[in-house]
Tab-separated table of C-alpha atoms and ligand atoms in Angstrom:
chain	number	residue	atom	x	y	z
A	1	MET	CA	0.000	0.000	0.000
A	2	ALA	CA	1.518	3.307	-1.058
A	3	THR	CA	1.343	6.058	1.490
A	4	ASN	CA	2.732	9.521	1.781
A	5	THR	CA	2.733	12.368	4.224
A	6	ASP	CA	-0.514	13.785	2.904
A	7	THR	CA	-2.514	10.561	3.108
A	8	ILE	CA	-1.244	9.817	6.614
A	9	ASP	CA	-2.103	13.348	7.730
A	10	SER	CA	-5.576	13.205	6.259
A	11	LEU	CA	-6.112	9.686	7.690
A	12	SER	CA	-5.080	11.007	11.080
A	13	GLY	CA	-7.545	13.891	10.762
A	14	ASP	CA	-10.317	11.490	9.689
A	15	TRP	CA	-9.789	9.100	12.583
A	16	LEU	CA	-9.532	11.825	15.175
A	17	ALA	CA	-12.790	13.303	13.871
A	18	ARG	CA	-14.520	9.924	13.974
A	19	VAL	CA	-13.344	9.319	17.532
A	20	GLU	CA	-14.528	12.755	18.557
A	21	ALA	CA	-17.890	12.130	16.886
A	22	ALA	CA	-18.592	8.970	18.925
A	23	THR	CA	-21.327	10.007	21.376
A	24	ASP	CA	-21.460	6.880	23.505
A	25	LEU	CA	-19.223	4.046	24.624
A	26	PRO	CA	-20.530	1.382	22.185
A	27	SER	CA	-19.981	3.594	19.115
A	28	LEU	CA	-16.509	4.566	20.382
A	29	GLU	CA	-15.704	0.863	20.743
A	30	ALA	CA	-16.875	0.336	17.139
A	31	GLU	CA	-14.452	3.034	15.952
A	32	ARG	CA	-11.630	1.440	17.923
A	33	VAL	CA	-12.249	-1.906	16.246
A	34	ALA	CA	-12.454	-0.238	12.834
A	35	ALA	CA	-9.103	1.501	13.351
A	36	LEU	CA	-7.043	-0.698	15.622
A	37	GLY	CA	-8.780	-4.094	15.647
A	38	LYS	CA	-7.255	-7.117	13.937
A	39	GLN	CA	-8.827	-6.117	10.651
A	40	GLY	CA	-8.699	-2.412	11.417
A	41	ALA	CA	-7.536	0.170	8.901
A	42	ILE	CA	-4.506	1.301	10.906
A	43	THR	CA	-3.540	-2.297	11.715
A	44	GLN	CA	-3.628	-2.967	7.969
A	45	LEU	CA	-1.341	0.014	7.379
A	46	LEU	CA	1.114	-1.357	9.935
A	47	LYS	CA	1.035	-4.719	8.202
A	48	SER	CA	1.746	-3.035	4.863
A	49	LEU	CA	5.184	-2.004	6.220
A	50	GLY	CA	6.325	-5.591	5.631
A	51	GLY	CA	5.897	-5.249	1.869
A	52	MET	CA	7.861	-2.003	1.580
A	53	SER	CA	11.401	-1.378	0.496
A	54	PRO	CA	13.757	-0.576	3.369
A	55	GLU	CA	13.864	3.132	2.384
A	56	GLN	CA	10.088	3.370	2.196
A	57	ARG	CA	9.727	1.570	5.487
A	58	GLN	CA	12.150	3.994	7.128
A	59	ALA	CA	10.154	6.909	5.895
A	60	GLU	CA	6.635	5.515	6.462
A	61	GLY	CA	7.227	3.422	9.621
A	62	PRO	CA	7.457	6.329	12.102
A	63	ARG	CA	4.433	8.056	10.537
A	64	ILE	CA	2.227	5.020	10.716
A	65	HIS	CA	3.292	4.294	14.297
A	66	ALA	CA	2.651	7.918	15.220
A	67	LEU	CA	-0.762	7.657	13.616
A	68	ARG	CA	-1.570	4.600	15.692
A	69	GLU	CA	-0.391	6.258	18.889
A	70	ASN	CA	-2.374	9.413	18.230
A	71	VAL	CA	-5.556	7.498	17.519
A	72	THR	CA	-5.029	5.227	20.566
A	73	ALA	CA	-4.536	8.270	22.805
A	74	ALA	CA	-7.582	10.018	21.327
A	75	ILE	CA	-9.749	6.953	21.954
A	76	ALA	CA	-8.570	6.711	25.582
A	77	GLU	CA	-9.286	10.355	26.180
A	78	ARG	CA	-12.700	10.165	24.523
A	79	LYS	CA	-13.512	7.080	26.559
A	80	ALA	CA	-12.696	8.845	29.822
A	81	THR	CA	-14.860	11.820	28.779
A	82	LEU	CA	-17.827	9.611	27.870
A	83	GLU	CA	-17.515	7.621	31.108
A	84	ARG	CA	-17.478	10.793	33.179
A	85	ALA	CA	-20.556	12.088	31.346
A	86	GLU	CA	-22.336	8.788	31.931
A	87	LEU	CA	-21.550	8.931	35.662
A	88	ASP	CA	-22.768	12.550	35.868
A	89	ARG	CA	-25.987	11.564	34.148
A	90	ARG	CA	-26.584	8.713	36.569
A	91	LEU	CA	-25.803	10.862	39.591
A	92	ALA	CA	-28.282	13.448	38.346
A	93	THR	CA	-31.103	11.017	37.638
A	94	GLU	CA	-30.667	8.254	40.225
A	95	THR	CA	-31.261	10.335	43.337
A	96	LEU	CA	-32.019	8.569	46.605
A	97	ASP	CA	-33.723	10.659	49.296
A	98	MET	CA	-32.879	8.981	52.597
A	99	SER	CA	-35.446	11.099	54.455
A	100	LEU	CA	-38.406	9.685	52.520
A	101	PRO	CA	-40.541	6.943	54.107
A	102	VAL	CA	-40.216	3.493	52.574
A	103	PRO	CA	-42.129	3.542	49.281
A	104	LEU	CA	-44.017	0.348	50.202
A	105	GLY	CA	-46.150	2.454	52.530
A	106	GLU	CA	-46.708	1.844	56.205
A	107	GLN	CA	-46.468	-1.753	57.288
A	108	GLY	CA	-48.177	-2.769	60.492
A	109	SER	CA	-50.091	-0.628	62.916
A	110	VAL	CA	-50.174	0.303	66.576
A	111	HIS	CA	-52.301	-2.130	68.615
A	112	PRO	CA	-55.252	-0.434	70.359
A	113	VAL	CA	-53.844	-1.485	73.757
A	114	SER	CA	-50.543	0.264	73.007
A	115	GLN	CA	-52.453	3.255	71.699
A	116	VAL	CA	-54.530	3.476	74.902
A	117	MET	CA	-51.389	3.163	77.046
A	118	ASP	CA	-49.894	6.099	75.134
A	119	GLU	CA	-53.082	8.082	75.631
A	120	LEU	CA	-53.044	7.324	79.374
A	121	ALA	CA	-49.426	8.449	79.660
A	122	GLU	CA	-50.323	11.654	77.825
A	123	ILE	CA	-53.381	12.429	79.974
A	124	PHE	CA	-51.671	11.667	83.269
A	125	ALA	CA	-48.469	13.480	82.324
A	126	ASP	CA	-50.639	16.585	82.079
A	127	LEU	CA	-51.712	15.982	85.698
A	128	GLY	CA	-48.103	15.602	86.850
A	129	PHE	CA	-47.893	11.786	86.862
A	130	SER	CA	-44.932	9.851	85.524
A	131	VAL	CA	-44.955	6.269	84.237
A	132	ALA	CA	-43.585	3.509	86.501
A	133	THR	CA	-42.986	-0.151	85.670
A	134	GLY	CA	-42.382	-3.432	87.443
A	135	PRO	CA	-41.684	-7.053	86.486
A	136	GLU	CA	-44.410	-9.361	85.179
A	137	ILE	CA	-42.777	-12.284	86.986
A	138	GLU	CA	-43.218	-11.005	90.507
A	139	GLU	CA	-42.350	-12.069	94.032
A	140	GLN	CA	-45.318	-12.982	96.188
A	141	TRP	CA	-44.213	-10.401	98.706
A	142	TYR	CA	-44.803	-7.534	96.231
A	143	ASN	CA	-47.886	-9.066	94.608
A	144	PHE	CA	-49.610	-10.037	97.889
A	145	THR	CA	-47.847	-9.761	101.241
A	146	ALA	CA	-46.809	-6.102	101.149
A	147	LEU	CA	-50.293	-5.281	99.874
A	148	ASN	CA	-51.718	-6.478	103.166
A	149	MET	CA	-52.496	-10.000	101.946
A	150	PRO	CA	-50.541	-12.321	104.251
A	151	GLU	CA	-50.161	-15.944	103.253
A	152	SER	CA	-53.367	-17.241	104.781
A	153	HIS	CA	-55.397	-14.260	103.595
A	154	PRO	CA	-58.498	-15.397	101.714
A	155	ALA	CA	-58.029	-12.548	99.220
A	156	ARG	CA	-55.155	-14.461	97.667
A	157	ALA	CA	-57.680	-16.986	96.484
A	158	MET	CA	-59.682	-14.182	94.820
A	159	HIS	CA	-57.005	-13.936	92.165
A	160	ASP	CA	-56.637	-17.115	90.117
A	161	THR	CA	-52.906	-16.913	90.310
A	162	PHE	CA	-50.345	-18.517	87.996
A	163	TYR	CA	-47.540	-19.830	90.202
A	164	LEU	CA	-44.124	-20.547	88.729
A	165	ARG	CA	-42.099	-23.604	89.719
A	166	ALA	CA	-39.813	-22.575	92.565
A	167	ALA	CA	-36.098	-23.291	92.823
A	168	GLU	CA	-35.023	-25.428	95.827
A	169	GLY	CA	-35.603	-23.567	99.069
A	170	GLU	CA	-37.105	-20.510	97.369
A	171	GLU	CA	-40.629	-19.228	97.348
A	172	ALA	CA	-42.498	-19.643	94.064
A	173	LYS	CA	-42.782	-16.510	91.976
A	174	VAL	CA	-46.081	-15.572	90.362
A	175	LEU	CA	-47.198	-13.905	87.178
A	176	ARG	CA	-48.408	-10.667	88.688
A	177	THR	CA	-52.176	-10.769	89.114
A	178	HIS	CA	-52.517	-6.972	89.078
A	179	THR	CA	-50.393	-3.860	88.642
A	180	SER	CA	-50.644	-3.032	92.370
A	181	PRO	CA	-47.164	-4.485	93.171
A	182	VAL	CA	-45.802	-1.484	91.261
A	183	GLN	CA	-47.268	0.670	94.069
A	184	ILE	CA	-44.965	-1.150	96.499
A	185	ARG	CA	-41.901	-0.969	94.255
A	186	THR	CA	-42.479	2.747	93.705
A	187	MET	CA	-43.002	3.619	97.384
A	188	MET	CA	-39.851	1.696	98.274
A	189	SER	CA	-37.700	3.365	95.639
A	190	GLN	CA	-39.006	6.948	95.520
A	191	LYS	CA	-39.483	9.603	98.122
A	192	PRO	CA	-42.974	11.104	98.443
A	193	PRO	CA	-44.696	13.104	97.088
A	194	ILE	CA	-45.384	10.391	94.508
A	195	ARG	CA	-47.606	10.569	91.457
A	196	ILE	CA	-47.306	7.631	89.077
A	197	ILE	CA	-49.299	5.472	86.726
A	198	ALA	CA	-48.199	1.919	85.935
A	199	PRO	CA	-49.735	0.425	82.807
A	200	GLY	CA	-48.853	-3.148	81.909
A	201	ARG	CA	-49.642	-6.825	81.480
A	202	THR	CA	-51.304	-8.818	84.217
A	203	TYR	CA	-52.251	-12.505	84.435
A	204	ARG	CA	-55.022	-14.619	85.909
A	205	SER	CA	-56.099	-18.131	85.129
A	206	ASP	CA	-59.392	-17.142	83.581
A	207	SER	CA	-60.714	-17.413	80.026
A	208	ASP	CA	-64.078	-16.622	78.436
A	209	ALA	CA	-65.573	-13.923	76.158
A	210	THR	CA	-64.712	-11.162	78.623
A	211	HIS	CA	-61.594	-12.640	80.265
A	212	THR	CA	-58.240	-13.632	78.829
A	213	PRO	CA	-55.430	-15.176	80.918
A	214	MET	CA	-53.276	-12.173	80.030
A	215	PHE	CA	-54.862	-8.755	80.193
A	216	HIS	CA	-53.825	-5.173	80.867
A	217	GLN	CA	-54.290	-2.862	83.803
A	218	VAL	CA	-53.278	0.655	84.611
A	219	GLU	CA	-52.466	1.454	88.228
A	220	ALA	CA	-52.412	4.976	89.601
A	221	LEU	CA	-50.801	5.963	92.887
A	222	VAL	CA	-50.602	9.297	94.676
A	223	ILE	CA	-48.782	9.659	97.991
A	224	ASP	CA	-48.551	13.064	99.636
A	225	ARG	CA	-49.674	14.923	102.739
A	226	GLY	CA	-53.375	15.516	103.301
A	227	ILE	CA	-54.629	13.367	100.442
A	228	HIS	CA	-58.296	12.326	100.661
A	229	MET	CA	-61.093	10.673	98.647
A	230	GLY	CA	-61.923	14.004	96.989
A	231	HIS	CA	-58.547	13.938	95.217
A	232	LEU	CA	-59.282	10.400	94.059
A	233	LYS	CA	-62.699	11.284	92.667
A	234	TRP	CA	-61.495	14.459	90.913
A	235	THR	CA	-58.554	12.611	89.353
A	236	LEU	CA	-60.771	9.802	88.081
A	237	GLU	CA	-63.303	12.255	86.651
A	238	THR	CA	-60.670	14.394	84.967
A	239	PHE	CA	-58.989	11.316	83.523
A	240	LEU	CA	-62.202	9.778	82.175
A	241	LYS	CA	-63.423	13.064	80.638
A	242	ALA	CA	-60.100	13.522	78.853
A	243	TYR	CA	-59.933	9.891	77.784
A	244	PHE	CA	-63.488	9.586	76.442
A	245	GLU	CA	-63.426	13.170	75.188
A	246	ARG	CA	-66.751	14.095	76.698
A	247	GLU	CA	-67.918	16.242	79.593
A	248	ASP	CA	-71.003	14.239	80.616
A	249	ILE	CA	-69.095	11.433	82.348
A	250	VAL	CA	-70.960	10.319	85.484
A	251	LEU	CA	-68.921	8.562	88.122
A	252	ARG	CA	-70.184	6.375	90.939
A	253	LEU	CA	-67.867	5.211	93.704
A	254	ARG	CA	-69.452	2.082	95.128
A	255	PRO	CA	-68.255	0.866	98.555
A	256	SER	CA	-66.163	-2.247	98.173
A	257	TYR	CA	-63.292	-4.145	99.715
A	258	PHE	CA	-59.611	-4.496	98.783
A	259	PRO	CA	-57.061	-5.526	101.421
A	260	PHE	CA	-54.665	-2.751	100.348
A	261	THR	CA	-57.093	0.195	100.474
A	262	GLU	CA	-59.276	1.564	103.259
A	263	PRO	CA	-61.873	2.743	102.481
A	264	SER	CA	-62.228	0.979	99.136
A	265	ALA	CA	-64.524	1.752	96.244
A	266	GLU	CA	-65.461	0.147	92.969
A	267	ILE	CA	-65.302	2.658	90.092
A	268	ASP	CA	-68.559	2.617	88.126
A	269	VAL	CA	-69.131	4.858	85.150
A	270	GLY	CA	-72.440	5.749	83.539
A	271	TYR	CA	-73.388	4.892	79.960
A	272	THR	CA	-76.199	5.534	77.502
A	273	VAL	CA	-77.498	2.992	75.008
A	274	VAL	CA	-77.165	4.303	71.431
A	275	ASN	CA	-78.271	1.965	68.603
A	276	GLY	CA	-78.022	-1.004	70.915
A	277	ARG	CA	-74.479	-0.065	71.942
A	278	ARG	CA	-73.297	1.170	75.310
A	279	VAL	CA	-71.742	4.599	74.918
A	280	LEU	CA	-69.991	6.218	77.875
A	281	GLY	CA	-71.654	9.357	79.223
A	282	GLY	CA	-74.988	9.917	80.874
A	283	ALA	CA	-76.401	7.566	83.483
A	284	GLU	CA	-78.854	5.125	81.887
A	285	GLY	CA	-76.810	2.322	83.342
A	286	PHE	CA	-73.499	1.861	85.129
A	287	MET	CA	-70.583	-0.417	84.393
A	288	GLU	CA	-67.525	-1.277	86.424
A	289	LEU	CA	-64.155	0.077	85.296
A	290	GLY	CA	-61.906	-0.885	88.189
A	291	GLY	CA	-61.098	-0.651	91.871
A	292	SER	CA	-59.844	2.206	94.000
A	293	GLY	CA	-59.411	3.503	97.514
A	294	MET	CA	-57.183	5.228	100.036
A	295	VAL	CA	-53.895	3.355	100.396
A	296	HIS	CA	-54.109	1.252	103.582
A	297	PRO	CA	-51.863	2.658	106.367
A	298	ARG	CA	-50.375	-0.816	106.787
A	299	VAL	CA	-49.286	-0.834	103.124
A	300	ILE	CA	-47.640	2.569	103.544
A	301	ALA	CA	-45.851	1.266	106.641
A	302	ASN	CA	-44.783	-1.923	104.810
A	303	CYS	CA	-42.908	0.332	102.367
A	304	GLY	CA	-41.038	2.086	105.178
A	305	LEU	CA	-43.080	5.301	105.180
A	306	ASP	CA	-44.851	6.828	108.171
A	307	PRO	CA	-48.628	6.528	107.578
A	308	ASP	CA	-49.242	9.366	110.034
A	309	GLU	CA	-47.323	11.674	107.737
A	310	TRP	CA	-48.164	10.274	104.298
A	311	GLN	CA	-51.524	9.343	102.822
A	312	GLY	CA	-52.564	8.499	99.356
A	313	PHE	CA	-55.027	7.029	96.958
A	314	ALA	CA	-54.691	4.327	94.349
A	315	PHE	CA	-56.809	2.898	91.614
A	316	GLY	CA	-56.563	0.178	89.017
A	317	CYS	CA	-58.509	-0.067	85.737
A	318	GLY	CA	-58.640	-2.634	82.977
A	319	ILE	CA	-56.990	-1.143	79.885
A	320	ASP	CA	-58.550	-3.617	77.480
A	321	ARG	CA	-62.005	-2.584	78.574
A	322	LEU	CA	-61.079	1.103	78.254
A	323	ALA	CA	-59.982	0.382	74.681
A	324	MET	CA	-63.133	-1.588	73.846
A	325	LEU	CA	-65.409	1.141	75.189
A	326	LYS	CA	-63.670	3.911	73.279
A	327	TYR	CA	-62.964	2.184	69.974
A	328	GLY	CA	-65.955	-0.126	69.714
A	329	MET	CA	-64.532	-3.666	69.733
A	330	ASP	CA	-66.781	-6.204	71.396
A	331	ASP	CA	-64.738	-9.384	71.707
A	332	LEU	CA	-61.801	-9.238	74.072
A	333	ARG	CA	-60.269	-12.460	72.760
A	334	ALA	CA	-59.719	-10.901	69.306
A	335	PHE	CA	-57.283	-8.481	70.970
A	336	PHE	CA	-54.686	-11.196	71.324
A	337	ASP	CA	-55.322	-13.410	68.279
A	338	GLY	CA	-52.864	-11.490	66.119
A	339	ASP	CA	-55.293	-11.590	63.168
A	340	LEU	CA	-53.908	-9.158	60.581
A	341	ARG	CA	-57.387	-8.174	59.382
A	342	TRP	CA	-58.359	-7.181	62.907
A	343	LEU	CA	-55.099	-5.316	63.421
A	344	ARG	CA	-55.476	-3.429	60.135
A	345	HIS	CA	-59.034	-2.498	61.022
A	346	TYR	CA	-58.555	-1.450	64.649
A	347	GLY	CA	-54.847	-0.551	64.600
A	348	PHE	CA	-53.556	2.993	64.660
A	349	ARG	CA	-51.135	4.637	62.250
A	350	SER	CA	-47.661	4.355	63.643
A	351	LEU	CA	-46.812	8.026	63.155
A	352	ASP	CA	-49.926	9.353	64.912
A	353	VAL	CA	-48.896	10.319	68.404
A	354	PRO	CA	-51.700	10.992	70.921
A	355	THR	CA	-51.766	14.586	72.108
A	356	LEU	CA	-54.124	16.459	74.383
A	357	SER	CA	-54.338	19.327	71.908
A	358	GLY	CA	-55.415	16.978	69.144
A	359	GLY	CA	-57.855	15.156	71.429
A	360	VAL	CA	-56.019	12.136	72.795
A	361	GLY	CA	-57.704	9.782	70.394
A	362	ALA	CA	-56.890	11.886	67.343
B	1	LIG	N1	-55.534	-4.310	92.135
B	1	LIG	C1	-56.978	-4.295	92.155
B	1	LIG	C2	-57.496	-5.397	91.204
B	1	LIG	O1	-56.770	-5.835	90.361
B	1	LIG	C3	-57.544	-2.967	91.737
B	1	LIG	C4	-57.173	-1.879	92.686
B	1	LIG	C5	-56.054	-1.103	92.483
B	1	LIG	C6	-57.971	-1.598	93.774
B	1	LIG	C7	-55.725	-0.080	93.357
B	1	LIG	C8	-57.664	-0.588	94.665
B	1	LIG	C9	-56.546	0.166	94.446
B	1	LIG	O2	-58.637	-5.790	91.275
């Protein structure tokens, strides 16, 4: 193949223009194969050196090699440019906003019992109460004895207690039958004045449409100087009005007996029947919400406090029932079946936080 300076120069110009004109990586690769591949034009030129006279080869060799080097360098540079452009394009289009919620949408919901516990914490925080907790596997001393129920006390039989197998020489622990042991733990660990609520799981060996072996209670305890039944009644009324979001709550404190309060009262609340359903408010009928009373002086003394100086009230309500009355479920057992359809229907959105300003149930 005869070449001269002019043809090499114009070939060089052609190839550089073609390389420059490649707008993406595949077309650039096609140009590389066309120029420098096994059958490529420049490779052919290099091969043609073999058929030249020594003088020709001396003249043409350096030009052809220079041509190949120029084109190789141009391709490399073009490739880097195209790759950079491709990366920029991807960075611009493939944005990932880490602050967005997962695109699948919300999975799961807040169980009504958890929702009600949050509402209780919100309502009572506004009244100056904090939230206290205690273990569900409890010592008999906290669950019974310190609450003025010594071993032979018939009241122990009132609770159908789950006893755990005891280790050698130790007393059997129980699944706490109420949240009242948290009263004891709180009085023994905090200095009065005390204002706490203790929501949580409780256990009794009982199962029918209105009882499950595990259920939830909320305990309230106030210990201060000069506390009397009036404080108890006002607190209950204020709590129930805020919780049910209505002003016409009618409360009835019915004389009762608990070993750890004196006097003791059952908390009854009035309801009205609307479309065959009991709705809280008014006083067409009364239903029981829980127990209450003035903390027994012996219980205060059991916790190391002087009952002549400190008095208090306590009450305990079933949370599951509070949830059913407010949100309209009628079968307690469905609460703990874990049926997704039930949870989707009655569950609450996980990002909705109860607030007093929004109405606690909002
Ligand atoms: N612990 C009692 C129960 O479970 C309720 C209660 C709590 C009564 C506090 C009086 C004071 O039945």
